[in-house]
CSV table of C-alpha atoms in Angstrom, one decimal:
chain,number,residue,atom,x,y,z
D,1444,MET,CA,-8.6,-46.9,15.8
D,1445,SER,CA,-4.9,-46.7,15.3
D,1446,ILE,CA,-2.8,-44.1,17.2
D,1447,GLU,CA,-0.2,-42.1,15.1
D,1448,GLN,CA,3.2,-42.1,16.8
D,1449,PRO,CA,5.8,-39.3,16.4
D,1450,THR,CA,8.5,-39.9,13.9
D,1451,ALA,CA,11.2,-37.9,15.8
D,1452,PRO,CA,12.5,-38.0,19.4
D,1453,LEU,CA,10.4,-35.8,21.7
D,1454,GLY,CA,11.2,-34.0,24.9
D,1455,ARG,CA,9.9,-35.0,28.3
D,1456,ALA,CA,7.0,-32.5,28.2
D,1457,ALA,CA,6.0,-33.5,24.7
D,1458,THR,CA,6.2,-37.2,25.6
D,1459,SER,CA,3.8,-36.5,28.5
D,1460,GLU,CA,1.3,-34.8,26.1
D,1461,VAL,CA,1.5,-37.7,23.7
D,1462,LEU,CA,0.8,-40.2,26.5
D,1463,GLN,CA,-2.2,-38.1,27.7
D,1464,LEU,CA,-3.6,-37.9,24.1
D,1465,THR,CA,-3.0,-41.6,23.6
D,1466,GLY,CA,-5.0,-42.4,26.7
D,1467,MET,CA,-7.8,-40.1,25.6
D,1468,LEU,CA,-7.9,-41.6,22.1
D,1469,THR,CA,-7.9,-45.1,23.6
D,1470,ALA,CA,-10.9,-44.2,25.8
D,1471,LEU,CA,-12.8,-42.7,22.9
D,1472,ALA,CA,-12.0,-45.7,20.7
D,1473,ALA,CA,-13.3,-48.0,23.5
D,1474,ALA,CA,-16.4,-46.0,23.9
D,1475,CYS,CA,-17.2,-45.9,20.3
D,1476,THR,CA,-19.7,-48.6,19.4
D,1477,ASP,CA,-20.0,-48.0,15.7
D,1478,VAL,CA,-18.8,-45.7,12.8
D,1479,HIS,CA,-20.8,-44.8,9.8
D,1480,GLU,CA,-19.5,-43.1,6.7
D,1481,HIS,CA,-21.8,-41.1,4.4
D,1482,GLY,CA,-20.0,-39.5,1.5
D,1483,ASN,CA,-17.5,-37.0,2.9
D,1484,TYR,CA,-18.9,-37.3,6.4
D,1485,MET,CA,-18.1,-39.8,9.2
D,1486,HIS,CA,-20.3,-40.3,12.3
D,1487,ALA,CA,-19.3,-42.2,15.4
D,1488,ILE,CA,-22.0,-43.7,17.7
D,1489,VAL,CA,-21.0,-43.5,21.4
D,1490,PRO,CA,-22.9,-44.4,24.6
D,1491,GLN,CA,-25.0,-41.8,26.3
D,1492,GLY,CA,-23.1,-39.4,28.5
D,1493,TYR,CA,-20.0,-39.1,26.2
D,1494,LYS,CA,-19.3,-35.8,24.5
D,1495,LEU,CA,-17.5,-35.0,21.3
D,1496,GLU,CA,-14.1,-33.3,21.7
D,1497,ASP,CA,-12.0,-32.0,18.9
D,1498,ILE,CA,-8.4,-32.7,19.8
D,1499,SER,CA,-6.9,-32.2,16.3
D,1500,ALA,CA,-5.0,-29.1,17.3
D,1501,ALA,CA,-3.6,-30.7,20.4
D,1502,VAL,CA,-2.5,-33.8,18.5
D,1503,GLU,CA,-0.8,-31.7,15.8
D,1504,LYS,CA,0.9,-29.5,18.4
D,1505,ALA,CA,2.5,-32.5,20.0
D,1506,GLN,CA,4.2,-33.4,16.7
D,1507,PRO,CA,7.7,-32.1,15.7
D,1508,THR,CA,6.2,-30.2,12.7
D,1509,PRO,CA,2.7,-29.1,11.6
D,1510,ARG,CA,0.8,-31.4,9.2
D,1511,ARG,CA,0.4,-28.7,6.7
D,1512,LYS,CA,1.3,-25.1,6.0
D,1513,ARG,CA,-1.0,-22.3,7.2
D,1514,GLY,CA,-0.8,-18.6,8.3
D,1515,THR,CA,-0.3,-15.2,6.7
D,1516,VAL,CA,3.0,-13.4,6.1
D,1517,GLN,CA,3.0,-9.6,5.6
D,1518,LEU,CA,5.8,-8.4,3.3
D,1519,LYS,CA,7.1,-4.9,2.6
D,1520,ASP,CA,8.1,-5.0,-1.1
D,1521,ILE,CA,7.4,-6.8,-4.3
D,1522,ALA,CA,10.8,-8.5,-4.3
D,1523,SER,CA,10.1,-10.1,-1.0
D,1524,LEU,CA,6.7,-11.3,-2.2
D,1525,LEU,CA,8.2,-12.8,-5.3
D,1526,SER,CA,10.9,-14.6,-3.3
D,1527,TYR,CA,8.5,-16.0,-0.8
D,1528,ALA,CA,6.1,-17.2,-3.5
D,1529,GLU,CA,8.9,-18.9,-5.3
D,1530,ASP,CA,10.0,-20.7,-2.1
D,1531,GLN,CA,6.5,-22.1,-1.6
D,1532,ASP,CA,6.5,-23.6,-5.1
D,1533,ALA,CA,2.7,-23.5,-5.2
D,1534,SER,CA,1.9,-22.1,-8.6
D,1535,ASN,CA,-0.2,-25.2,-9.4
D,1536,THR,CA,-2.4,-24.8,-6.3
D,1537,GLY,CA,-2.3,-21.0,-5.7
D,1538,TYR,CA,-3.2,-17.6,-7.2
D,1539,LEU,CA,-1.9,-14.0,-6.8
D,1540,TYR,CA,-4.7,-11.5,-6.3
D,1541,ALA,CA,-4.1,-7.8,-7.1
D,1542,ASP,CA,-6.7,-5.3,-5.8
D,1543,PRO,CA,-6.2,-1.8,-7.3
D,1544,ASP,CA,-8.9,-0.3,-5.0
D,1545,THR,CA,-7.0,-1.2,-1.8
D,1546,ARG,CA,-3.5,-1.4,-3.4
D,1547,THR,CA,-2.9,-4.8,-1.9
D,1548,ILE,CA,-1.6,-8.0,-3.4
D,1549,THR,CA,-2.4,-11.3,-1.8
D,1550,ALA,CA,-0.9,-14.7,-2.5
D,1551,VAL,CA,-3.1,-17.7,-1.7
D,1552,PHE,CA,-1.0,-20.8,-1.9
D,1553,ASN,CA,-3.6,-23.4,-1.1
D,1554,ASP,CA,-6.4,-22.0,-3.2
D,1555,HIS,CA,-9.3,-23.7,-5.2
D,1556,ARG,CA,-7.0,-24.2,-8.2
D,1557,GLY,CA,-8.6,-26.7,-10.5
D,1558,GLN,CA,-12.1,-27.8,-11.4
D,1559,ASP,CA,-12.3,-30.4,-8.7
D,1560,ASP,CA,-9.5,-29.4,-6.4
D,1561,ALA,CA,-10.5,-27.7,-3.1
D,1562,GLY,CA,-8.0,-25.8,-0.9
D,1563,TRP,CA,-8.1,-24.5,2.6
D,1564,ARG,CA,-7.1,-21.0,1.4
D,1565,ASP,CA,-5.4,-20.2,4.7
D,1566,HIS,CA,-1.7,-20.2,3.7
D,1567,ARG,CA,-1.1,-16.6,2.4
D,1568,ALA,CA,1.3,-13.8,1.9
D,1569,THR,CA,0.3,-10.1,1.5
D,1570,TYR,CA,1.8,-6.9,0.3
D,1571,LYS,CA,0.3,-3.4,0.8
D,1572,ALA,CA,1.5,-0.6,-1.5
D,1573,GLU,CA,1.9,2.3,0.9
D,1574,TYR,CA,2.4,5.9,-0.1
D,1575,THR,CA,5.9,7.4,0.4
D,1576,PRO,CA,6.1,10.4,2.9
D,1577,GLU,CA,6.9,12.8,0.0
D,1578,PHE,CA,3.9,11.8,-2.1
D,1579,ALA,CA,1.6,11.9,0.9
D,1580,LYS,CA,2.7,15.5,1.6
D,1581,TRP,CA,2.0,16.7,-2.0
D,1582,LEU,CA,-1.3,14.8,-2.0
D,1583,ALA,CA,-2.4,16.3,1.3
D,1584,LYS,CA,-1.9,19.9,0.1
D,1585,ASN,CA,-3.4,19.3,-3.3
D,1586,GLY,CA,-5.9,22.0,-4.1
D,1587,ALA,CA,-5.5,23.7,-0.6
D,1588,PRO,CA,-5.0,27.5,-0.8
D,1589,MET,CA,-1.9,28.7,1.1
D,1590,THR,CA,-0.8,32.2,2.2
D,1591,GLN,CA,2.2,33.8,0.7
D,1592,THR,CA,4.5,32.6,3.5
D,1593,GLU,CA,2.9,29.1,3.8
D,1594,PHE,CA,3.4,28.5,0.1
D,1595,ALA,CA,7.1,29.7,0.2
D,1596,GLU,CA,7.8,27.4,3.2
D,1597,PHE,CA,6.1,24.4,1.5
D,1598,VAL,CA,8.2,24.9,-1.6
D,1599,GLU,CA,11.4,25.1,0.4
D,1600,ASP,CA,10.6,22.0,2.5
D,1601,ASN,CA,9.8,19.9,-0.6
D,1602,PHE,CA,12.4,21.5,-2.9
D,1603,ALA,CA,14.0,18.1,-3.7
D,1604,ASP,CA,10.9,16.8,-5.4
D,1605,ILE,CA,10.6,19.6,-8.0
D,1606,THR,CA,12.1,18.8,-11.4
D,1607,GLU,CA,10.6,21.2,-14.0
D,1608,PRO,CA,10.9,24.1,-14.3
D,1609,ALA,CA,14.4,24.2,-12.8
D,1610,ALA,CA,13.9,23.6,-9.1
D,1611,GLN,CA,16.2,26.6,-8.4
D,1612,HIS,CA,13.8,28.8,-10.2
D,1613,MET,CA,10.9,27.7,-8.0
D,1614,LEU,CA,13.0,28.1,-4.9
D,1615,GLU,CA,14.0,31.7,-5.9
D,1616,MET,CA,10.4,32.5,-6.6
D,1617,ALA,CA,9.4,31.1,-3.2
D,1618,THR,CA,12.2,33.0,-1.4
D,1619,THR,CA,11.2,36.2,-3.1
D,1620,ILE,CA,7.6,35.8,-2.1
D,1621,GLN,CA,8.6,35.0,1.5
D,1622,ALA,CA,10.9,38.0,1.7
D,1623,LYS,CA,8.3,40.5,0.5
D,1624,THR,CA,5.8,40.4,3.3
D,1625,ASP,CA,4.8,44.1,3.1
D,1626,ILE,CA,3.6,44.2,-0.4
D,1627,ASN,CA,0.3,44.8,-2.2
D,1628,PHE,CA,-0.4,42.7,-5.3
D,1629,ALA,CA,-2.2,44.9,-7.8
D,1630,SER,CA,-2.7,42.9,-11.0
D,1631,ALA,CA,-1.5,39.9,-13.0
D,1632,LYS,CA,-1.0,39.3,-16.7
D,1633,ARG,CA,-0.1,36.2,-18.7
D,1634,LEU,CA,3.1,36.3,-20.7
D,1635,GLN,CA,3.8,34.7,-24.1
D,1636,ASN,CA,5.7,31.9,-22.5
D,1637,GLY,CA,2.7,30.8,-20.5
D,1638,GLN,CA,4.0,32.2,-17.2
D,1639,VAL,CA,2.1,34.8,-15.1
D,1640,GLN,CA,3.6,38.1,-14.1
D,1641,LEU,CA,2.4,39.6,-10.9
D,1642,GLN,CA,2.5,43.4,-10.4
D,1643,TYR,CA,3.1,44.5,-6.9
D,1644,THR,CA,3.9,47.6,-4.8
D,1645,GLU,CA,6.3,47.2,-1.9
D,1646,THR,CA,5.8,49.5,1.1
D,1647,ILE,CA,9.0,51.1,2.3
D,1648,ASN,CA,9.2,52.9,5.7
D,1649,ALA,CA,5.4,52.9,5.7
D,1650,ARG,CA,5.4,55.9,3.4
D,1651,ALA,CA,7.2,55.5,0.0
D,1652,GLY,CA,6.6,52.6,-2.4
D,1653,ALA,CA,8.5,50.7,-5.0
D,1654,ASN,CA,6.9,48.9,-7.9
D,1655,GLY,CA,8.0,45.5,-9.2
D,1656,ALA,CA,7.0,42.4,-11.0
D,1657,MET,CA,7.3,38.7,-10.2
D,1658,GLU,CA,7.0,35.8,-12.7
D,1659,ILE,CA,5.5,32.5,-11.7
D,1660,PRO,CA,5.3,29.3,-13.9
D,1661,LYS,CA,2.0,28.1,-15.2
D,1662,GLU,CA,2.8,24.5,-14.2
D,1663,PHE,CA,5.6,22.4,-12.7
D,1664,ALA,CA,6.6,18.8,-12.5
D,1665,LEU,CA,7.5,16.5,-9.6
D,1666,GLY,CA,9.8,13.6,-9.6
D,1667,LEU,CA,9.1,11.3,-6.7
D,1668,ARG,CA,8.2,7.7,-5.7
D,1669,ILE,CA,4.5,7.0,-5.4
D,1670,PHE,CA,5.0,3.8,-3.2
D,1671,LYS,CA,7.6,2.9,-0.6
D,1672,ASN,CA,10.4,0.8,-2.1
D,1673,GLY,CA,9.0,1.6,-5.5
D,1674,GLU,CA,10.2,3.3,-8.7
D,1675,GLY,CA,10.3,7.1,-9.4
D,1676,TYR,CA,7.4,8.7,-11.1
D,1677,LYS,CA,6.9,12.0,-12.9
D,1678,LEU,CA,3.8,13.9,-11.9
D,1679,LYS,CA,2.7,17.3,-13.3
D,1680,ALA,CA,0.9,20.0,-11.4
D,1681,ARG,CA,-0.7,23.3,-12.3
D,1682,LEU,CA,0.2,26.4,-10.2
D,1683,LYS,CA,-2.8,28.6,-9.3
D,1684,TYR,CA,-3.2,31.9,-7.5
D,1685,ARG,CA,-5.9,34.3,-6.3
D,1686,LEU,CA,-5.6,38.1,-5.7
D,1687,HIS,CA,-7.9,39.7,-3.1
D,1688,SER,CA,-7.5,43.1,-1.4
D,1689,GLY,CA,-3.8,43.3,-2.1
D,1690,ALA,CA,-3.1,39.8,-0.8
D,1691,ILE,CA,-2.4,36.7,-2.7
D,1692,LYS,CA,-3.0,33.0,-2.1
D,1693,PHE,CA,-1.3,30.1,-4.0
D,1694,TRP,CA,-2.3,26.5,-4.5
D,1695,TYR,CA,-1.5,23.7,-6.9
D,1696,GLU,CA,-3.6,21.0,-8.6
D,1697,LEU,CA,-1.9,17.7,-9.3
D,1698,ASP,CA,-2.7,16.3,-12.8
D,1699,ARG,CA,-4.9,13.3,-12.1
D,1700,PRO,CA,-2.9,11.8,-9.2
D,1701,GLU,CA,-5.3,8.9,-9.1
D,1702,ARG,CA,-4.1,7.9,-12.5
D,1703,ALA,CA,-0.5,8.0,-11.3
D,1704,VAL,CA,-1.4,5.7,-8.4
D,1705,GLU,CA,-3.2,3.4,-10.8
D,1706,ASP,CA,-0.3,3.3,-13.2
D,1707,ALA,CA,2.3,2.7,-10.4
D,1708,PHE,CA,0.2,-0.2,-9.1
D,1709,ALA,CA,-0.3,-1.6,-12.6
D,1710,GLY,CA,3.5,-1.7,-12.8
D,1711,TYR,CA,3.6,-4.1,-9.8
D,1712,VAL,CA,1.0,-6.3,-11.5
D,1713,ASP,CA,3.1,-6.5,-14.7
D,1714,GLU,CA,6.2,-7.3,-12.7
D,1715,LEU,CA,4.4,-10.2,-11.0
D,1716,ARG,CA,3.2,-11.6,-14.3
D,1717,ASP,CA,6.7,-11.3,-15.8
D,1718,LYS,CA,8.7,-12.7,-12.9
D,1719,SER,CA,6.4,-15.3,-11.2
D,1720,ALA,CA,5.0,-18.6,-12.3
D,1721,TYR,CA,1.7,-17.9,-10.7
D,1722,ALA,CA,-1.6,-16.8,-12.3
D,1723,VAL,CA,-2.2,-13.1,-11.4
D,1724,LEU,CA,-5.9,-12.1,-11.0
D,1725,LEU,CA,-7.3,-8.6,-10.6
D,1726,GLY,CA,-9.5,-8.7,-7.5
D,1727,ALA,CA,-9.6,-9.7,-3.9
D,1728,PRO,CA,-9.4,-13.3,-2.5
């Protein structure tokens, strides 16, 4: 049995480890009485009382560099994943796996790429498409009824995401709703332009009243990023309301947000196929 020597100068501690390993290997070699090879398996016959010890990791650790690449890198955007995959230059031995269900992309650089080629599949890079804070806020409130004041505050807090109708119109509507706390909503009617006009009576000095009308849009559009470090996306929403005992509650329903998420992730898959030399598979490794 031959002992592999380091190819580069080692420090005093590393030299001591190598000497210890050399002694151990020498003892094992001396104890071994016979070696048999059966296909891909090798067996060593040793005298009774000896035990098998796997010192592969210790031997590799004593070397200046590992014998092969392994480990998983977690990246935060597609550009980083593309750059790392290009540096590994493993398009002939690896795959990129895109899983729409978990919104993850995993690069396996030492995969089973080839009819007869086996890989350890332990050298990887991953990317997780995470929702932006703004999209997470709209998704969390989707379909949830809000009081007059809650709705107004929500619109004001997320004013920058509204694109159609004019965001200023939505803000004015929300501000008007917020200002008129002592009002009774009596009825609603739909106008020819698709908007809804709410009829209300405002109480003044707890005695007299003033009648008024307020128009709200049937739907509105959002312009926001679905994923962090991703591109902007247009998402439509329908504005709903309910009148009950003079009070009103608002909510909105996003137009198939799951489709928006799916389309945004599909854009990443297309980018990987266009810009990388790797085969991109839909699924999980």
